[in-house]
Short mmCIF file of C-alpha atoms in Angstrom, two decimals:
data_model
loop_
_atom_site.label_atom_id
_atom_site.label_comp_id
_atom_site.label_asym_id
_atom_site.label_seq_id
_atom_site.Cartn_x
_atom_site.Cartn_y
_atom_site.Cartn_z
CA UNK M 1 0.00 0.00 0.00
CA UNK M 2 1.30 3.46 -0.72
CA UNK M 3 2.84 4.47 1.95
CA UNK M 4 1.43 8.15 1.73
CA UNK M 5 -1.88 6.66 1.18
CA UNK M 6 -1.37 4.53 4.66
CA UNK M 7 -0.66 7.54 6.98
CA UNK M 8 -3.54 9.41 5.89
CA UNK M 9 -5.69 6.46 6.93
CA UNK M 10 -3.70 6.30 10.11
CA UNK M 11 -4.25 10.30 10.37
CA UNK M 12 -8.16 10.00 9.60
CA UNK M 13 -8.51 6.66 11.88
CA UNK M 14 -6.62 8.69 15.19
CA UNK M 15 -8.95 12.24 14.32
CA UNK M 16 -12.37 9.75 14.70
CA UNK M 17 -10.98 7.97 17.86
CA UNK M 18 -9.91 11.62 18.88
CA UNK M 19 -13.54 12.85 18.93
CA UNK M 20 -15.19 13.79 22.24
CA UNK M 21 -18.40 14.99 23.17
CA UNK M 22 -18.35 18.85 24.86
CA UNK M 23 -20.11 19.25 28.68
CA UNK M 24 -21.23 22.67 28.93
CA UNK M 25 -21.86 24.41 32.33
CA UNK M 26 -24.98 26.11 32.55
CA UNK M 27 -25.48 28.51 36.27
CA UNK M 28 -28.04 29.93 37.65
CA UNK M 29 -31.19 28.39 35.98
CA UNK M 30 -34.31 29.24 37.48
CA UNK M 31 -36.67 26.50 38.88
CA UNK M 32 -39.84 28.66 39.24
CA UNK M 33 -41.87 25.76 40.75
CA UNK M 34 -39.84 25.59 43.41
CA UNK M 35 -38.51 29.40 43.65
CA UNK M 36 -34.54 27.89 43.58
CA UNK M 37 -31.85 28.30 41.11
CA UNK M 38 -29.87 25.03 40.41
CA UNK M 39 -26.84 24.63 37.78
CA UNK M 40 -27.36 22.36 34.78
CA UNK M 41 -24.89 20.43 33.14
CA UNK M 42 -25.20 19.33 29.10
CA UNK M 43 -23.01 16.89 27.09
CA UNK M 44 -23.08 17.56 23.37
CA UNK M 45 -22.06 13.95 21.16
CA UNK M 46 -18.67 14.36 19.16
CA UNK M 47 -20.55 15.25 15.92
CA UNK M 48 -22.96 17.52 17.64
CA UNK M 49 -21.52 20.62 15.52
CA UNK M 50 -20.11 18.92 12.63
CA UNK M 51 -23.66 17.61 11.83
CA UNK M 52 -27.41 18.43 11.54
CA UNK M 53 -28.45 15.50 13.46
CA UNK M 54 -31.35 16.25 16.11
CA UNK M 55 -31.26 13.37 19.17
CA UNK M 56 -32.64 11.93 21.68
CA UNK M 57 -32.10 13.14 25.21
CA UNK M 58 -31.48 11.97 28.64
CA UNK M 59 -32.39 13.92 31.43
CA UNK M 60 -29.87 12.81 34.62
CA UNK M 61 -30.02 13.87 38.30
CA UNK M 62 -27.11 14.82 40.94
CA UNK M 63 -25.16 16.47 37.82
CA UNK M 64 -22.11 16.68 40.62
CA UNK M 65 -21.47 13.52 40.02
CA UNK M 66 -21.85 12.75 36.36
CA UNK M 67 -18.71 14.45 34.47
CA UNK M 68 -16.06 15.60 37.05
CA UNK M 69 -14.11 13.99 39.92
CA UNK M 70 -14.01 17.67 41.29
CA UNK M 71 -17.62 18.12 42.09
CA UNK M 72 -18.56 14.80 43.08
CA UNK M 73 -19.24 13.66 46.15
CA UNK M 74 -17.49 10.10 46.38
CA UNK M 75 -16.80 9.61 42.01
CA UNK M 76 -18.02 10.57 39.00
CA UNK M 77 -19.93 8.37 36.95
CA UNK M 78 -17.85 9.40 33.79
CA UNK M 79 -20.49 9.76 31.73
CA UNK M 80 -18.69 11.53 29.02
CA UNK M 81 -16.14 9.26 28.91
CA UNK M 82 -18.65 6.21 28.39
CA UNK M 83 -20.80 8.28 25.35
CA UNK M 84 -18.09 9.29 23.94
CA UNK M 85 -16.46 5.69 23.70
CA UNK M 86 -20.27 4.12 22.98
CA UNK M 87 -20.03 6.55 19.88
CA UNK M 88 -17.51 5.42 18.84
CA UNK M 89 -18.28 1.75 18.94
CA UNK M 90 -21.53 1.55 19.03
CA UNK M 91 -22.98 4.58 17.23
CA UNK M 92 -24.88 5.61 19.99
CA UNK M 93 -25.78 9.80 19.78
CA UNK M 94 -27.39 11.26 22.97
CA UNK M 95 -27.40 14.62 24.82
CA UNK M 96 -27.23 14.45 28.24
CA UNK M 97 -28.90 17.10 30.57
CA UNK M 98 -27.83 16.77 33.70
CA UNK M 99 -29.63 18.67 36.92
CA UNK M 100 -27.18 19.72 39.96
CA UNK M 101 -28.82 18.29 43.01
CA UNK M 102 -29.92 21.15 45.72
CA UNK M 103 -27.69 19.66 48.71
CA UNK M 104 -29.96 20.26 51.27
CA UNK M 105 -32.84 20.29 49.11
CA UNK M 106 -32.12 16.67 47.51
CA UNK M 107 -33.74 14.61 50.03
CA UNK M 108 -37.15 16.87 49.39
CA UNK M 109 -37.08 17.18 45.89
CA UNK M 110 -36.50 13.24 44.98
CA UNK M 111 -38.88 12.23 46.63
CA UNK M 112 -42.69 12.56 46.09
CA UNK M 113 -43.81 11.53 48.96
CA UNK M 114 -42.61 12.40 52.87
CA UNK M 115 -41.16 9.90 54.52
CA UNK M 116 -41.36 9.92 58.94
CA UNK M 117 -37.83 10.13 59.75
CA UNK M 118 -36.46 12.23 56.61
CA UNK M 119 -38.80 14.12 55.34
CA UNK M 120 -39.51 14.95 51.53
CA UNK M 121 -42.18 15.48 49.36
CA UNK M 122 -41.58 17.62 46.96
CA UNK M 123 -40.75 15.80 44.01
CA UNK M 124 -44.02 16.53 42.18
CA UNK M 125 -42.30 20.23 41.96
CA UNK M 126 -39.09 18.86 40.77
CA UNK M 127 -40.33 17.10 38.04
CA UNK M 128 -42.83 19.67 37.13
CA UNK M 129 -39.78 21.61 36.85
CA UNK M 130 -37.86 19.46 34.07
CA UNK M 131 -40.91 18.72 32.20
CA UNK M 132 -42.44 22.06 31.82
CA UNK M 133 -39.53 24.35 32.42
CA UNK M 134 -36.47 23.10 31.87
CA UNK M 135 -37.12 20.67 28.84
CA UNK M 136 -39.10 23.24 26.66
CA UNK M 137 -35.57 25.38 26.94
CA UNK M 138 -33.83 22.72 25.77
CA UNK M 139 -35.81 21.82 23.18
CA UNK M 140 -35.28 25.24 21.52
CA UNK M 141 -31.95 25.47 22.49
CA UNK M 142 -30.36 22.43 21.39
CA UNK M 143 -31.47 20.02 18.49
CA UNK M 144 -33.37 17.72 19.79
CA UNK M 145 -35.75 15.12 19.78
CA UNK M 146 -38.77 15.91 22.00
CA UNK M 147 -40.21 12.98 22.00
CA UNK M 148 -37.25 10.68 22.77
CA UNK M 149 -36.86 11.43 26.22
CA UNK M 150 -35.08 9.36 28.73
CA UNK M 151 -34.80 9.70 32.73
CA UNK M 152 -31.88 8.19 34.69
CA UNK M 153 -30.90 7.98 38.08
CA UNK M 154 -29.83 6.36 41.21
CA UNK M 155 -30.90 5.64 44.79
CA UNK M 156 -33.27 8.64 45.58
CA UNK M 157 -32.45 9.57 41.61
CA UNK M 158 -33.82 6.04 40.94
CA UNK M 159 -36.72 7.03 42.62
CA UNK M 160 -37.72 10.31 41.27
CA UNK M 161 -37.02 8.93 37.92
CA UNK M 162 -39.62 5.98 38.33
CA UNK M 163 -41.74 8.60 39.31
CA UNK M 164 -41.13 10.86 36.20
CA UNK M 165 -41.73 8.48 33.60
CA UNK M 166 -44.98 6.64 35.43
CA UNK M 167 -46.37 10.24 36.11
CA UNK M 168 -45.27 11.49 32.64
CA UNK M 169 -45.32 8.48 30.14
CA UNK M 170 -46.61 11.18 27.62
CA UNK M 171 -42.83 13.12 27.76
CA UNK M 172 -40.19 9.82 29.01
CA UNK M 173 -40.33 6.51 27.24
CA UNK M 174 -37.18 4.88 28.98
CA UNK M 175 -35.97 5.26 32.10
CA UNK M 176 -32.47 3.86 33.80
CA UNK M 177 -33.32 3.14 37.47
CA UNK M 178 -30.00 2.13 39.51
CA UNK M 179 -30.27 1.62 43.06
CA UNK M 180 -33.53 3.28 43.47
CA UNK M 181 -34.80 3.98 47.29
CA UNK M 182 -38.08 1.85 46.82
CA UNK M 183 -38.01 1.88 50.55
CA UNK M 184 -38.50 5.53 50.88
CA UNK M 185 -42.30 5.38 50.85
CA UNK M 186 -45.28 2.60 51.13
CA UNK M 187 -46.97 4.98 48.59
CA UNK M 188 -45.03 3.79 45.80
CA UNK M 189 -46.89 0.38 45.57
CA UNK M 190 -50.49 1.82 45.16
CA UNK M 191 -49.09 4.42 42.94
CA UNK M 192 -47.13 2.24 40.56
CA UNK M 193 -49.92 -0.43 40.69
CA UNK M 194 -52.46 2.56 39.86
CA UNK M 195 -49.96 3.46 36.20
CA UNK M 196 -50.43 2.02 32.53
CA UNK M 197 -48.78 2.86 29.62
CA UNK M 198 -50.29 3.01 26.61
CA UNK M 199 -47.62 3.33 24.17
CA UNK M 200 -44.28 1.02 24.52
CA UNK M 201 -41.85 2.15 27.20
CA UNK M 202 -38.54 0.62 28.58
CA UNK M 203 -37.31 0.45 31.72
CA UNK M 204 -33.89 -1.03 33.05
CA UNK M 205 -33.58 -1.63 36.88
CA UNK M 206 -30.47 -2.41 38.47
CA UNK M 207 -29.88 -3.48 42.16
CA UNK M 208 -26.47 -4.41 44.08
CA UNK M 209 -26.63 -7.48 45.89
CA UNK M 210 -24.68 -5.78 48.96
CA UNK M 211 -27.38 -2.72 49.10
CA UNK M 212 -29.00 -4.06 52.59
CA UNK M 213 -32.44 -6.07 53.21
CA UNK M 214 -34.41 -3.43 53.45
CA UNK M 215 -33.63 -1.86 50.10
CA UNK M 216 -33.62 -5.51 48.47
CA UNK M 217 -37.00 -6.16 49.59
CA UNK M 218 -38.01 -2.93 48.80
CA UNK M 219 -36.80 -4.18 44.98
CA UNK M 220 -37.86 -6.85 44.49
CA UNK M 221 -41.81 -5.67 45.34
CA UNK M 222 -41.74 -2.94 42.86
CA UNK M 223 -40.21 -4.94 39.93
CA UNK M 224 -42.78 -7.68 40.89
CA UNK M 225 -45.71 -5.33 39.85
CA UNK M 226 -43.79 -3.53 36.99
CA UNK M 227 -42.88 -6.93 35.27
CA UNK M 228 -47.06 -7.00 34.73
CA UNK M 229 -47.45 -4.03 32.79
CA UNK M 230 -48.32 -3.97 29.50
CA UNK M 231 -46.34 -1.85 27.45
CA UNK M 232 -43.02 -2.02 29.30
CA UNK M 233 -40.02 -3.45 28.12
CA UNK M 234 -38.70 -4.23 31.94
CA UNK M 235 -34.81 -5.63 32.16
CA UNK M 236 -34.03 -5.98 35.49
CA UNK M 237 -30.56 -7.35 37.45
CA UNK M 238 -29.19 -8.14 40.95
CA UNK M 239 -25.81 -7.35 40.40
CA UNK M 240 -23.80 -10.17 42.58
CA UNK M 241 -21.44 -8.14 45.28
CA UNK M 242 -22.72 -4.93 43.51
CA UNK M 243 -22.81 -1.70 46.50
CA UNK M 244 -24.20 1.30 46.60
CA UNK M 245 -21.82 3.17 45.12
CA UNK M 246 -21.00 5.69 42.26
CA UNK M 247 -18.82 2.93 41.36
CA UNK M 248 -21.60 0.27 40.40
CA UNK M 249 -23.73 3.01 38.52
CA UNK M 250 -20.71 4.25 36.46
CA UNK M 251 -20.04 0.58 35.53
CA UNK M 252 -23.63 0.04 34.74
CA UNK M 253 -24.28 3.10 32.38
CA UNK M 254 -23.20 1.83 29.61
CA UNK M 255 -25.22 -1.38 29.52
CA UNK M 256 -28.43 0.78 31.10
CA UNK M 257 -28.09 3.01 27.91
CA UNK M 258 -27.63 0.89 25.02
CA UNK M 259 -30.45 -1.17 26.25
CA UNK M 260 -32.65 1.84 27.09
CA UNK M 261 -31.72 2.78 23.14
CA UNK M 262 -31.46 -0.60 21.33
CA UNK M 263 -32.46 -0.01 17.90
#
């Protein structure tokens, strides 16, 4: 083969691998339902600005924790790192929209319903603020797809996400539940056994094995009434050994999303 001819493939074959997906900071967005500001975080896919491609997007919770060692709490999840290398291998396009959790707000604003000992309870607000405020801005900010949504999240953003897409099937058609807090609330069961979908949905549920009893049981309840539904596409896993831990859902991502978005 010319040998000319050999580094330009060489030179073309290191730019592709070379691509990365751009995470841009966005500060002081206002959540008027719940009269807070919060900072949102957005990953762009490598050909985001090289293309006219609208896609799909996946809405995320406790943004700290999603891009940057720096801002998490205990790890990121690298979640750029793992859609920029499922790009690459898989073809798999997706913005990300990730929501900075409100610290001392969290607790409340995962959770729809108030729990005894920790509180809660406004997660109704939360969510009314990504479907109605937040998602409209992105839709006419970015190129999108408005009605490929995804919701992802884990332990009390597990919950809030199984929430979201029960309480707005209309808007999110997948969801990636990891760890969720089923426990949080006996309210849960009469309100997931109360939800249909009409159109097909997909949901993929991932426990650790090493997450406690409680939490376990907790699990195992919920899927039990969500493997009934009609509609749902429901993959769910007891990962053996698997904690509760950034490092589980980071490992996890990748399989949650390509089976969230298998063609």
């Amino acid at each position: 083969m010319n040998t000319l001819f050999t580094t330009l493939l060489l030179v073309i074959s290191f730019n592709c691998i070379a691509q990365k997906g751009t995470v841009i900071y966005q500060e002081g967005v206002i959540m008027e339902s719940l009269n807070r500001e919060r900072t949102i975080r957005i990953y762009l896919p490598p050909n985001y600005n090289n293309s006219q491609k609208s896609y799909p997007v996946v809405y995320m919770h406790d943004a700290q924790n999603l891009f940057a060692d720096s801002t998490s709490f205990v790890g990121e999840w690298h979640v750029d790192e793992t859609l920029d290398s499922l790009y690459h291998s898989d073809g798999l396009e997706l913005i990300v929209v990730g929501i900075d959790n409100g610290g001392q707000h969290r607790i409340s604003e995962y959770t729809a319903w108030r729990h005894e000992k920790y509180g809660g309870g406004q997660g109704a607000a939360y969510a009314d603020f990504i479907v109605n405020e937040l998602k409209p801005m992105i839709d006419t900010t970015y190129r999108t797809r408005p009605v490929q949504n995804a919701v992802v999240g884990s332990s009390l953003g597990g919950l809030i996400s199984h929430y979201m897409i029960f309480k707005y099937p209309e808007v999110f058609n997948k969801a990636g539940i990891l760890s969720p807090s089923y426990w949080f609330s006996d309210e849960l069961v009469s309100f997931t056994e109360s939800k249909s979908f009409e159109k097909p949905h997909r949901m993929y549920n991932i426990m650790g094995s090493k997450e406690g009893e409680e939490g376990l049981q907790a699990y195992d309840r919920i899927n039990k009434i969500m493997a009934s539904k009609e509609n749902l596409s429901f993959n769910y896993q007891t990962i053996k050994d698997g904690e509760h831990n950034e490092k589980l859902w980071s490992d996890q991502l990748a399989k949650c999303l390509l089976w969230l978005f298998e063609q």
